Structures are given as structure tokens and as C-alpha cells.
XYZ file of C-alpha atoms in Angstrom:
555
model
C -1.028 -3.376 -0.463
C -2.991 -6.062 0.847
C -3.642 -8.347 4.226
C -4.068 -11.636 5.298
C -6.523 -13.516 6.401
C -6.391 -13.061 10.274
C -6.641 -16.559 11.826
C -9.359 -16.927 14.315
C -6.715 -17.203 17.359
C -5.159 -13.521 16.610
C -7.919 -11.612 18.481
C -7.114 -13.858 21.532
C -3.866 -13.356 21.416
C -4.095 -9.610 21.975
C -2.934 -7.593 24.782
C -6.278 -6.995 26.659
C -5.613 -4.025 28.238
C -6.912 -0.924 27.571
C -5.726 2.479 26.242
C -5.396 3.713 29.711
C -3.029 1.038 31.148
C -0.444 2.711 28.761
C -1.131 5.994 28.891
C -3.087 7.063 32.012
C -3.933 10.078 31.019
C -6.795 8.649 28.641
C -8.907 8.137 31.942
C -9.560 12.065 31.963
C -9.626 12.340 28.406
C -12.106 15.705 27.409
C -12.809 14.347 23.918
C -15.284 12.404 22.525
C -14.883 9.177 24.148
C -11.934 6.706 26.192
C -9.340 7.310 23.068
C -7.851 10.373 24.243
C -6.039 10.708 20.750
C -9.901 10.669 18.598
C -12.364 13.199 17.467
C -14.948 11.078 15.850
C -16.723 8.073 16.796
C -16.585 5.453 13.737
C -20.327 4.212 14.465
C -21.865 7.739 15.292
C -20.679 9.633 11.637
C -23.561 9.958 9.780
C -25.636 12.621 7.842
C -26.747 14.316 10.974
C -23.510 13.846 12.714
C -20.885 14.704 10.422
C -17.446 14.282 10.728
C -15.098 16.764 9.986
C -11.173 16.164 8.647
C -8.586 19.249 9.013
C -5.249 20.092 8.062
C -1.995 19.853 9.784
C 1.093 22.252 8.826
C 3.720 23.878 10.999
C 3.034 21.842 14.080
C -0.806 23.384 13.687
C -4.304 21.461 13.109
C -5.699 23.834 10.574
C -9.216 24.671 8.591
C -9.695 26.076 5.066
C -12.955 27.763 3.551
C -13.483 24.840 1.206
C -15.053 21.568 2.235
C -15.352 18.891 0.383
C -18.315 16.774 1.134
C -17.562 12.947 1.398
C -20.621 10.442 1.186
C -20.852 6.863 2.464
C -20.401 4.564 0.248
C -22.957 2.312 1.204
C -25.678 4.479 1.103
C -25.063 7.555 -0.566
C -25.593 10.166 2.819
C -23.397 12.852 3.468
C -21.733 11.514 6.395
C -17.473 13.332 6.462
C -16.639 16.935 5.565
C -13.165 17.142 4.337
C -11.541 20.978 4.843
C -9.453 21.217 1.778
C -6.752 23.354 0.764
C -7.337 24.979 -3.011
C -4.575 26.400 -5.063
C -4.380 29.813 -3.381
C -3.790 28.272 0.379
C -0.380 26.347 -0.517
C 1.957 28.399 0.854
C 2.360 27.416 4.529
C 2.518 23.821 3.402
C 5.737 25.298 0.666
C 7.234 26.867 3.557
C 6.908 24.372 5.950
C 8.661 21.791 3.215
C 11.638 24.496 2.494
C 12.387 24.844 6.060
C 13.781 21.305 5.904
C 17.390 20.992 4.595
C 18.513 18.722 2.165
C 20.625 16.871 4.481
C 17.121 16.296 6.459
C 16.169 16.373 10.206
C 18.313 13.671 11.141
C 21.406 11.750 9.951
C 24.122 10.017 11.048
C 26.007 13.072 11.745
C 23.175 15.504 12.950
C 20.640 15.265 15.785
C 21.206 10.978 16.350
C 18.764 11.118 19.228
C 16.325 11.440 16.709
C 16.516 7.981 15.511
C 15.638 7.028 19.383
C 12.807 8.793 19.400
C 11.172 7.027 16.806
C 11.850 3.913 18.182
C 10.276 5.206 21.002
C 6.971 6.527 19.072
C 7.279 2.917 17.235
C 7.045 1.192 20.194
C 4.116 3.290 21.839
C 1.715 3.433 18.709
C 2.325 -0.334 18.264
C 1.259 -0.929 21.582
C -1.705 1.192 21.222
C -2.961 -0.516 18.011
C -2.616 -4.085 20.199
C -5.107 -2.590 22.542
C -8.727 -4.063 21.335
C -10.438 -0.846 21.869
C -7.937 1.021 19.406
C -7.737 -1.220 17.148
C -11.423 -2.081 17.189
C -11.498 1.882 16.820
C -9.577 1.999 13.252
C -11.066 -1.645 11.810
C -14.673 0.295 12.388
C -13.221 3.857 10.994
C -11.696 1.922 8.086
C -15.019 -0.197 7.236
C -17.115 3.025 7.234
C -15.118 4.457 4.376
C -13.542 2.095 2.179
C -16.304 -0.925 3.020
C -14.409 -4.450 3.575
C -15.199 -7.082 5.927
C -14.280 -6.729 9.167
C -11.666 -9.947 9.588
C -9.905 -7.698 6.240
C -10.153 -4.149 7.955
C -8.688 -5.448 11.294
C -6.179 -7.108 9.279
C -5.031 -4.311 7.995
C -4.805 -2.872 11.350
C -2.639 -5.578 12.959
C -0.047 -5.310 10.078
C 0.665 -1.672 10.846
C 0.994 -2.421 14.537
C 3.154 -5.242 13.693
C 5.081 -2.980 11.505
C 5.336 -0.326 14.136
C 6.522 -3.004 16.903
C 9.495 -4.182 14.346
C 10.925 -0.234 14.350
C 10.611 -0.103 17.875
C 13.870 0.241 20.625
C 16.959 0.559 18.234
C 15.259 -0.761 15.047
C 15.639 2.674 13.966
C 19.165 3.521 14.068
C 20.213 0.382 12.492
C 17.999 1.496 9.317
C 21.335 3.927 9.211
C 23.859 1.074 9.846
C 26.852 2.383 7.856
C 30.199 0.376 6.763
C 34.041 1.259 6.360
C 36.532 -0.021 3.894
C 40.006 0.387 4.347
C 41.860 2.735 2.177
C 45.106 2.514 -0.142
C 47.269 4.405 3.201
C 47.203 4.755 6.113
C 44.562 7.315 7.608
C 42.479 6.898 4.508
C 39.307 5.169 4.851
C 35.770 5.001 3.068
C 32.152 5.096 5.189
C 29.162 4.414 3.341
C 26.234 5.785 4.931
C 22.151 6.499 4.150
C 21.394 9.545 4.151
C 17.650 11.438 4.028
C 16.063 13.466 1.162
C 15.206 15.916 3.247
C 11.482 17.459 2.121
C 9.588 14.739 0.611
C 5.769 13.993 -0.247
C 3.694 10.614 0.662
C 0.373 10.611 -2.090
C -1.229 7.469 -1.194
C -4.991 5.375 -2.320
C -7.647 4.764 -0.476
C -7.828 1.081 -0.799
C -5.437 0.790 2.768
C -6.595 3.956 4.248
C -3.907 3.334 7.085
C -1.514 0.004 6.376
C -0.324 1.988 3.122
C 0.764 5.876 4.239
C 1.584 4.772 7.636
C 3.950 2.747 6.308
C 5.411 4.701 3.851
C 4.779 7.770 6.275
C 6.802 6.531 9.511
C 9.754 4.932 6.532
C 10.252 8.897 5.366
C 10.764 9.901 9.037
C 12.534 7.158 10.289
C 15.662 7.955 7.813
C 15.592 11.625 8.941
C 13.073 13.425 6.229
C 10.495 15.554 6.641
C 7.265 14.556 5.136
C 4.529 16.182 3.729
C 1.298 13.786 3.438
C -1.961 13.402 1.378
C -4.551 10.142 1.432
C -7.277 9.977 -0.627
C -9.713 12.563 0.114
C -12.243 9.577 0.438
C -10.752 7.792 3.307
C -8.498 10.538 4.613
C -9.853 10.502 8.281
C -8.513 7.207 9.432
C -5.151 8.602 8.869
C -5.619 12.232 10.348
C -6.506 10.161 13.645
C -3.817 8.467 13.023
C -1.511 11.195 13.454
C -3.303 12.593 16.546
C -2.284 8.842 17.967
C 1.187 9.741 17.033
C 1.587 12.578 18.564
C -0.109 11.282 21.618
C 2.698 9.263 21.663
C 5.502 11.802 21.216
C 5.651 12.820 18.092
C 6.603 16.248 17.251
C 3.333 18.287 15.825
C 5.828 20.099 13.416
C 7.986 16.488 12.054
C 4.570 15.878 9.603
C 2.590 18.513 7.424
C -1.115 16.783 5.888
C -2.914 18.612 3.484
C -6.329 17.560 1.697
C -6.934 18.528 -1.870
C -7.901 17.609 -4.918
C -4.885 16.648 -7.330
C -4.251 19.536 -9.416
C -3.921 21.657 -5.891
C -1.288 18.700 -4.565
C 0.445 18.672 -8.140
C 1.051 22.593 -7.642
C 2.067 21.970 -4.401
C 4.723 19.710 -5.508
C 5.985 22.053 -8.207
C 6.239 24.796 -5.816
C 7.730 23.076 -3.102
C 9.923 20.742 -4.749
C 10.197 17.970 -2.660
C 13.501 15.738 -2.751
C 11.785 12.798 -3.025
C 7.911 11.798 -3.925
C 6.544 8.627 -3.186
C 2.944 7.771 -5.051
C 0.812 4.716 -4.818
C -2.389 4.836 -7.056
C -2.675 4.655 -10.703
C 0.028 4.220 -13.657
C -1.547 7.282 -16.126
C -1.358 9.795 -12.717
C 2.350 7.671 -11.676
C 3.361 8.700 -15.083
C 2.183 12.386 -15.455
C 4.085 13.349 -11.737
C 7.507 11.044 -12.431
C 7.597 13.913 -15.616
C 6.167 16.734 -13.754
C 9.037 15.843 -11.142
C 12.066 15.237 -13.450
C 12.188 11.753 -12.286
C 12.599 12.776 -8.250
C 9.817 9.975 -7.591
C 9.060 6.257 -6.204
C 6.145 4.326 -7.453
C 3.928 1.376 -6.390
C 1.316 1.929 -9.192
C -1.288 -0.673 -11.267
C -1.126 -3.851 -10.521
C -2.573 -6.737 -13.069
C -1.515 -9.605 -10.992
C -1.513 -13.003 -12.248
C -1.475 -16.564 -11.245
C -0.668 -20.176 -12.324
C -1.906 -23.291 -11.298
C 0.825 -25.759 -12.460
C 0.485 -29.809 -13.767
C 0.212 -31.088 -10.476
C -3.216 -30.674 -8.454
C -3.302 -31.140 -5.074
C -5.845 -29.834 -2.047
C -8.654 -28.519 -4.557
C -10.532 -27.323 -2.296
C -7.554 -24.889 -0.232
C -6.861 -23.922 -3.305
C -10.281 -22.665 -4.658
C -10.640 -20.816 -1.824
C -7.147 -19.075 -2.047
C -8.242 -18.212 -5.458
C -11.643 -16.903 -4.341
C -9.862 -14.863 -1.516
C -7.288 -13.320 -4.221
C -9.512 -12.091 -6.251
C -12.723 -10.975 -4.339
C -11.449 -9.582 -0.796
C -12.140 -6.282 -0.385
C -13.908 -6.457 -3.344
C -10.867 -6.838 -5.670
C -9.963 -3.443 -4.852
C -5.941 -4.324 -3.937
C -2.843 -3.723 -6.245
C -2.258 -7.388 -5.329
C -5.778 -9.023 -6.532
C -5.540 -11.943 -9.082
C -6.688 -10.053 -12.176
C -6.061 -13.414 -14.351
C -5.869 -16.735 -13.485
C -4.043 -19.560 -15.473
C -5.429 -22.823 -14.628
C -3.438 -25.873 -15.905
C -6.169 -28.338 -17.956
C -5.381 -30.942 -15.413
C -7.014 -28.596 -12.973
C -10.113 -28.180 -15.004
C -11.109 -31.622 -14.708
C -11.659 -30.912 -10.751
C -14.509 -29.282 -9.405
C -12.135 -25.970 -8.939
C -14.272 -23.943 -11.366
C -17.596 -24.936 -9.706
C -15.630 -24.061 -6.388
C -14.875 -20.947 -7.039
C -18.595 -20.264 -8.210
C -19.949 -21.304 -4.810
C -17.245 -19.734 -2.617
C -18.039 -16.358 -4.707
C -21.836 -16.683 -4.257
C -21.440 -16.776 -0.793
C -19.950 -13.154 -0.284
C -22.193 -10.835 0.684
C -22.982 -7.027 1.123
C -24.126 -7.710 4.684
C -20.798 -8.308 5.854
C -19.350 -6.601 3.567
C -17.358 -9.463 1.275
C -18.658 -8.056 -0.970
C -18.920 -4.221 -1.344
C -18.954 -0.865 -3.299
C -16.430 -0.180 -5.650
C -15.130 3.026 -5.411
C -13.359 4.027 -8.743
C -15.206 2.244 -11.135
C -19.155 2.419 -11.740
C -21.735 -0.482 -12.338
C -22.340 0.372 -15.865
C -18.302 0.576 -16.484
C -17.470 -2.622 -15.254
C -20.557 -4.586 -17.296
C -19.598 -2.421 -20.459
C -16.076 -3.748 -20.309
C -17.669 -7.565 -19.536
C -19.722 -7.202 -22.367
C -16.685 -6.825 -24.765
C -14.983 -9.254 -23.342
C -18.064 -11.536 -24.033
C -17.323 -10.455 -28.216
C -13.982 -12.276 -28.352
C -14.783 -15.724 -29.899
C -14.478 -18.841 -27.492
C -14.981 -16.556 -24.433
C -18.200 -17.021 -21.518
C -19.201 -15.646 -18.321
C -18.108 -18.185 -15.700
C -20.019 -16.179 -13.191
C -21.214 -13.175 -11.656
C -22.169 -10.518 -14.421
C -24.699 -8.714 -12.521
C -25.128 -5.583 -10.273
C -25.638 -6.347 -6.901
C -29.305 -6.863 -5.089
C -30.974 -4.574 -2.697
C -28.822 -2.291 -2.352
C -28.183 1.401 -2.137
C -25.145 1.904 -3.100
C -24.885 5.345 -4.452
C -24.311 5.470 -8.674
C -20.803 7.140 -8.895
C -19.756 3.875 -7.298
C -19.818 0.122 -8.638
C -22.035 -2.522 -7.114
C -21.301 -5.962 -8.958
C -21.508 -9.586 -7.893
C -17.887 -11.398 -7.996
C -17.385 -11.615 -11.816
C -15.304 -14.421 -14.064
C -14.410 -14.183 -17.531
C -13.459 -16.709 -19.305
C -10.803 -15.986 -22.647
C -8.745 -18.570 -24.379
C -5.196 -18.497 -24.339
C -4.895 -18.155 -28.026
C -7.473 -15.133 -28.195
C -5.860 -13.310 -24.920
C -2.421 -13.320 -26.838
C -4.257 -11.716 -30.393
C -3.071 -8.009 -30.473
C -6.431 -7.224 -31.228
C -7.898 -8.383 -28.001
C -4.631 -8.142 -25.502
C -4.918 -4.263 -24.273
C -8.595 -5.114 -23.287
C -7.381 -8.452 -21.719
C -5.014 -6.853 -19.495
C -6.820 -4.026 -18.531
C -7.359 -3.520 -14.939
C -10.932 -3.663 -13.388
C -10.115 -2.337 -9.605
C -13.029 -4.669 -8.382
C -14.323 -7.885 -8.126
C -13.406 -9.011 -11.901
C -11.196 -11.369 -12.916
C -10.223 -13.636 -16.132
C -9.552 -16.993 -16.311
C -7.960 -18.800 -19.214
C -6.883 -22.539 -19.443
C -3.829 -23.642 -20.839
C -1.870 -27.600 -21.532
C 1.629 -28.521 -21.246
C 2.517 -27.610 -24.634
C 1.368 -23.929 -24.351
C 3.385 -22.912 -21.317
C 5.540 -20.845 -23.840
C 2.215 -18.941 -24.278
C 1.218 -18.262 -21.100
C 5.044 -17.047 -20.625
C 4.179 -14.931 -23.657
C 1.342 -13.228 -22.477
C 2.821 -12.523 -18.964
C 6.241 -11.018 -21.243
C 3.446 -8.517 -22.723
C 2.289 -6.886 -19.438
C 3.245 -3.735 -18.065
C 2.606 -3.925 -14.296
C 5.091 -6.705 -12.271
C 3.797 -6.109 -8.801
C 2.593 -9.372 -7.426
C 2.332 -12.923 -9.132
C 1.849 -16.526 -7.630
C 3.143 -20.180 -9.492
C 0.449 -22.815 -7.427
C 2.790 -25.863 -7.852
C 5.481 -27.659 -5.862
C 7.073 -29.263 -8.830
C 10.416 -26.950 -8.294
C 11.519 -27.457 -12.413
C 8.003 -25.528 -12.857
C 8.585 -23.493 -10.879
C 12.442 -22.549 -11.878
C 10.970 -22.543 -15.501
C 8.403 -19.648 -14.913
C 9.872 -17.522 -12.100
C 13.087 -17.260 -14.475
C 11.263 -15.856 -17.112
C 9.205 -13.462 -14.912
C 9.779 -9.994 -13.168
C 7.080 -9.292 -10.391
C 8.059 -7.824 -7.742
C 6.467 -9.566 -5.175
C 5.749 -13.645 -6.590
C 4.818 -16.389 -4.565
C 5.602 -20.316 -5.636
C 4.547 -23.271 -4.258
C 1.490 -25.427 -2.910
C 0.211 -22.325 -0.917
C 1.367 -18.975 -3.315
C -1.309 -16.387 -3.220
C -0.913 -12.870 -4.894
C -2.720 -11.040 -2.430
C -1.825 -11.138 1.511
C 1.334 -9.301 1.887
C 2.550 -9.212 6.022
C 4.871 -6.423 6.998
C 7.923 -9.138 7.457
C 8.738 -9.457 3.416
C 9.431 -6.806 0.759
C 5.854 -5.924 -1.248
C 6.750 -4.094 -4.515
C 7.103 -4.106 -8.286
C 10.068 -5.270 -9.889
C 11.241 -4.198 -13.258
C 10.965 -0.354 -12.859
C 13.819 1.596 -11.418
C 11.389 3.857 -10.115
C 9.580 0.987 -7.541
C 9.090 1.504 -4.667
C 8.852 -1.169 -1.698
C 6.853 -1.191 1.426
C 7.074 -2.975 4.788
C 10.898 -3.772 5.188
C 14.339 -2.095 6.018
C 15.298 -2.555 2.263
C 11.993 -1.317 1.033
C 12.721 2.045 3.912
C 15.991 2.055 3.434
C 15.649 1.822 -0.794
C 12.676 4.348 -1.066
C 13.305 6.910 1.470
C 17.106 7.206 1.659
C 20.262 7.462 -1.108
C 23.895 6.613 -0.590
C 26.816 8.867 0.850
C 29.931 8.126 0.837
C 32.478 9.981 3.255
C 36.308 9.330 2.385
C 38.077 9.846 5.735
C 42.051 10.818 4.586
C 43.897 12.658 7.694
C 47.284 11.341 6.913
C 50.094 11.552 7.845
C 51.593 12.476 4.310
C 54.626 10.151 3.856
C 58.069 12.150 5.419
C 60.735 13.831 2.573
C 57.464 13.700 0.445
C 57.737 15.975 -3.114
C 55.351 18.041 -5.449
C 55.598 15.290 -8.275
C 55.697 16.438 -11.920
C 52.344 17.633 -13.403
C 50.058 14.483 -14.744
């Protein structure tokens, strides 16, 4: 999922108290520093100081005889030990799940006090995350191990505390609004109510090493289930403090179970276990293999190959370009939202939009981190797949194309300058060509393609060929243009007008594919109430049965 650009004004507008002001009992706080809820110090993990991440199951932090080594991204050192669980040390986490009826740990008819006390954990850890020094504390924790700028990492901190504040007081409960119909007689009546899962999983990236699972995370136990959760090995400490904030602010150590692993431990785990309900965010081919592995019990938010339009009109060039820019290259492309291909009206190419976005992308850099390591993709992959590109006639490198200077970025990773591609319609839509096209790059790589009034039935072509409808934007205010494309697209998540971007989802609207009945959302009480809840209905009939009523004949 991705974040907005924070405004310079946010920062200011921050509570400026500190940690303690909330919850005194920081001030005496025996850990490493002021944040009575951390183990680590963001700035202090390093090769000689590592930092270590454990396991939590049955209301216990745990360690395992396997650790799993993490390095920094930036320059290679050994810097975060991860304790993982292997195949043979599942079983506490399968118990743990099984304890947890289907009807869940909460409903509407079972433990209701429960839904308080999540507003009331809402409302704490959204405080907590307004405090500067907390959420200095993640933004910092966040940069060291998936590297983004720091305006994008603290971003993606105030979005979960916004999210938190939303579910706080009685938010909660009304997630489990129900409604009544009347019946055919009287003392019959229908209630429709949401009920939990019960034991589910949470498998999320590491892109949003806290925005995404906490989300998704605090949605499971909001409608009453009881989750079990794995991040990314990679970035998997931001959220195990997380958690240690959570329960600093009353949550049960027993209501969440986290295990680290590597996948084939975590797919055993869910065959074993066999969780109610799965939600995954990550790629389509591993989306795929677990939706069969699960019979279907699953919610996805997988690949996203995101496009945009600029329409006939042109107007403010230059917000534009650097809306584009900022689509594509934040966080180094690495969000299911980036623009992976950009349409660009020809009216548009006689502005300077194209030499724009050139000079806003040669001024990211690795120093503040604009411009970063890519961490599931290597240098050499993401030039091979350029280079092909570059074989499809008509097509040219608008930009970028090279591996990043002085740096040490360690090999398994990527290190490339913002990259442009440009294809021609007519070649993208070539069967030949489209699969390579439209395959994903999770980094700084995009294509852009031009297109004139007559071929909007192309680009409408090409977008009917795709098999990812997560986000999408139509960069026009000419509303027949707009009606014309959005009614012949899916995405999930599509912006129109003057100001659409694909990236820069907020926690007030719905983010999530469309098109899939296995989508999931994120963010909202649909998106909570659609992923991590289903539908009971309760037929109330007491009577009375009409008087000098009859056994009728047999029907």
C-alpha cells in the first residue's frame, strides 16, 4: 500500500508531548532507552550491535535455535538476527490457532466488552504514534530496513496512527452494527450480523513494514478473530516492536501469535493449522499457489501493474510531472500502487512533461534515500529486462538505464537510477511483446507509451489485457473522458481528475483490487468488515403459533 506525500505543516501539527505524558510509567522504563515498549535503538543496529527479532505464541516472547541473519541493505553488514521457527517447531503456533473457536474471541453474542477494549488499545497506540519521539522511533526503524526517504517512512507512520485514531472509542463495535427485518408473523424476525473467522493468518511484504500488517492485523482482531502473523523476514522488527507497543497499551499477550520463517515453514503451518481465513499481500505466483493450497479460504492484495492516463486536455505541466515522478519513483517504485505504465495523450508530448520528468528523476538521490536499494530484484535483472525492451522496434530509453554510483549496495539487491522505457502503443498491444510489456519491475522502472484521439480504443485494449486491477489514475477533468475510460476499467482503487495519482493511498478510502472475488481491501470499515468477517443471519421466530391451529396435510 502506499503514502502520501506528508505536507510540510504535518510535523507541526503533532502532539508534542512525549511518551511519558501518556503513560508515566515510561519515565522508569529499564530498557534500552525513553520508549518503554522498545528493545532496539533504530540508529545503534549495526554489525557490532546486532539486533535480535523473537517470536510471540501463547501470550510468550519466544527464541528458536535457528537465526536467520538479515543484512542492511545499504551496505551489505550483518546488522538484525531474526530467530526463526523451522518445520519441526510449529506446533505451539497450531495449538495456539486451534484453541480459537470458529465463532472467534468475540461476537455480537459472546464477550461484547471485547470490542471496547480495542477501541481502547486504538485510541492509546494512536496516541503514541502522534508522539514525535515514537513516531520518529518507527520512521528511523522503517528507513534502516526497507530504505525510503524519510518524508515517505514517516508517512507511512502517520497513516497507521491515523488509522488507529479512526477505531478508537466505539469505532469498534459499530464494525458489528447488525440490522433486523420484519418477518411474515408476528414474533418472527431476521438479524443480520458479522461474524469472525475465528483462527486466521496475516502474511504480509516488506515494502510497508508497519502501515500494511498493522492494518490488516488490528482489522482481524477488531471483528473478534484470533490472528496469527508473519512480515517479511527482512523488515520483520518494526512490527515485533510494534506489538510490544500494543501490549503496552493493553493488549492481551495471548490475542496475537508472530512467527518468523521462511515460506515453506509458514505454508506447513497453514496446512496444519488450518486457519479460517488467510489474508496475503505479496506476489500473484505465491497468491496463487496458497488460494489452492487453502481450498480457496483466502484474501488477496497481490501484483500490482498500475497504470495511468493523461487525457486531451493539459493543464499545470509542471504539478503534473512531478505527480508522475512521485508515482513511479518513491520508495524506489517498490509499492503495489507505483505507475508501472504511463499513457501520455500526444497533446501532452508537445510540453516539456517528458524533459520534466527527466530532471525531477535525476534529482533523487541515494543520500536521502529517493532513491534506494531494491530489494527483490537485482541490478543485472532489471537491465536484462531493459535491454529487451530496447529489441521491440520504435522503442528508446527515455532515461535512467544505469546502476547507481558510489554505492555499496550489496549484489542480491538492485541499485538502478529511475528508469523510462519508451514502447509504442501499437508494439505494446503485439502478443509477441505484451507479457514482457506488462511485466512488473518492483523498482524504479516504468514505461511510457504515447497515444492520439483515435487510438483510445487501444489504450482501452491494452488495459482489457492485464491481469492485476489494483490502482489506476485518468489525469483529465473532461468528465465524458473520464466516464468513457473508468466504464471500461476494473481497478480497484482509480483516481480521475486534474490531480489522480496511483500511488498515495490515506487510511480514509478503500485501497484494493477490483475484479477478483478473492480481494482484499485495506484501511476502511468495508475493507475490515469485507476481509475479516462473513455474514450470519439469525431468524428470531418465538411465536405465538396462531390459536385452534392444525397439523396441515403433508406437502
Amino acid at each position: 500500500m502506499s503514502v502520501f506525500r506528508l505536507s510540510k505543516g504535518i510535523r507541526s501539527n503533532v502532539c508534542r508531548k512525549t511518551a511519558s505524558d501518556y503513560f508515566p510509567s515510561l519515565r522508569f522504563s529499564r530498557l534500552v532507552h525513553s520508549l518503554g515498549f522498545a528493545t532496539v535503538k533504530a540508529k545503534e543496529i549495526s554489525g557490532s550491535q546486532p539486533a535480535e527479532v523473537h517470536n510471540l505464541v501463547q501470550g510468550k516472547w519466544i527464541k528458536s535455535a535457528n537465526w536467520n541473519t538479515i543484512v542492511d541493505p545499504l551496505n551489505g553488514e550483518s546488522f538484525i538476527k531474526v530467530s526463526e521457527v523451522d518445520e519441526s517447531g510449529i506446533k505451539p503456533f497450531v495449538e495456539s490457532l486451534s484453541k480459537c473457536p470458529k465463532h472467534g474471541m468475540h461476537n455480537p453474542f459472546k464477550s461484547p466488552e471485547r470490542y471496547l477494549l480495542y477501541g481502547d488499545i486504538s485510541a492509546k497506540a494512536g496516541h503514541m504514534l502522534s508522539v514525535p519521539e515514537v513516531s520518529d522511533f518507527f520512521a528511523k526503524l522503517i528507513q534502516r530496513v526497507a530504505p525510503k526517504s524519510y518524508q515517505q517512512a514517516l508517512g507511512e507512520v502517520y497513516v497507521t496512527g491515523k488509522f488507529l485514531e479512526n477505531f478508537s472509542g466505539d469505532q469498534v463495535r459499530f464494525l458489528a452494527r447488525s440490522f433486523g427485518v420484519p418477518g411474515n408473523h408476528l414474533g418472527q424476525q431476521s438479524h443480520g450480523f458479522r461474524w469472525p473467522y475465528g483462527p486466521v493468518a496475516v502474511i504480509t511484504p516488506f515494502n510497508f513494514p508497519l502501515e500494511i500488517p498493522l492494518l490488516q492485523l488490528m482489522g482481524a482482531l477488531y471483528m473478534g478473530n484470533k490472528p496469527v502473523l508473519k512480515v517479511d523476514s527482512k523488515v520483520c522488527i518494526v512490527m515485533e516492536q510494534m506489538l510490544r507497543l500494543l501490549h503496552d497499551c493493553g493488549m492481551p499477550m495471548d490475542d496475537v501469535d508472530f512467527i518468523n520463517s521462511d515460506g515453506k515453514t509458514m505454508n506447513k503451518l497453514l496446512l496444519e493449522a488450518k486457519p479460517r481465513m488467510t489474508l496475503f499481500t505479496g506476489s500473484s505466483r505465491v497468491a496463487d499457489k496458497l488460494a489452492y493450497d487453502l481450498n480457496g479460504r483466502i484474501k488477496l492484495e497481490d501484483a500490482g501493474f498500475d497504470w495511468k492516463i493523461l487525457g486531451p486536455d493539459v493543464h499545470e505541466v509542471d504539478y503534473v510531472s512531478w505527480v508522475c515522478d512521485q508515482d513511479a519513483y518513491a520508495c524506489s517504485g517498490q509499492k503495489c500502487s507505483a505507475q508501472s505504465m504511463l499513457f501520455i495523450h500526444e497533446n501532452w508530448s508537445k510540453t516539456s512533461l517528458l524533459s520534466q520528468l527527466t530532471d525531477l528523476a535525476a534529482r533523487r538521490k541515494l543520500e536521502d534515500l529517493t532513491i534506494g536499494p531494491v530489494l527483490t530484484f537485482t541490478t543485472e535483472a532489471m537491465l536484462d529486462h531493459m535491454k529487451k525492451l530496447l529489441q521491440i522496434p520504435g522503442s528508446k530509453l527515455l532515461f535512467g538505464g544505469e546502476e547507481l554510483e558510489n554505492h555499496s549496495i550489496p549484489s542480491v539487491y538492485g541499485a538502478i537510477k529511475p528508469t523510462a522505457v519508451f514502447v509504442p502503443i501499437e508494439e505494446i498491444l503485439k502478443g509477441e511483446n505484451y507479457e514482457l510489456v506488462t511485466k512488473e519491475i518492483f523498482g524504479p522502472f516504468q514505461i511510457i507509451t504515447e497515444y492520439k484521439d483515435n487510438q483510445l480504443q487501444l489504450v482501452l485494449d491494452a488495459l482489457e489485457k492485464m491481469h492485476a486491477h489494483l490502482t489506476a489514475a485518468v489525469v483529465t477533468n473532461d468528465p465524458l473522458f473520464i466516464q468513457e475510460v473508468v466504464g471500461k476499467t476494473v481497478n480497484g482503487t482509480t483516481y480521475a481528475g486534474l490531480r489522480a495519482r496511483t500511488t498515495g493511498a490515506p487510511q480514509n478510502h478503500w485501497f484494493g483490487p477490483a475484479g477478483d472475488p478473492r480481494g482484499a481491501g485495506i484501511g476502511t470499515p468495508e475493507a475490515i468488515k469485507l476481509v475479516w468477517s462473513c455474514h450470519r443471519e439469525v431468524i428470531y421466530d418465538v411465536g405465538p403459533v396462531p390459536q385452534n391451529w392444525q397439523i396441515p396435510p403433508s406437502t
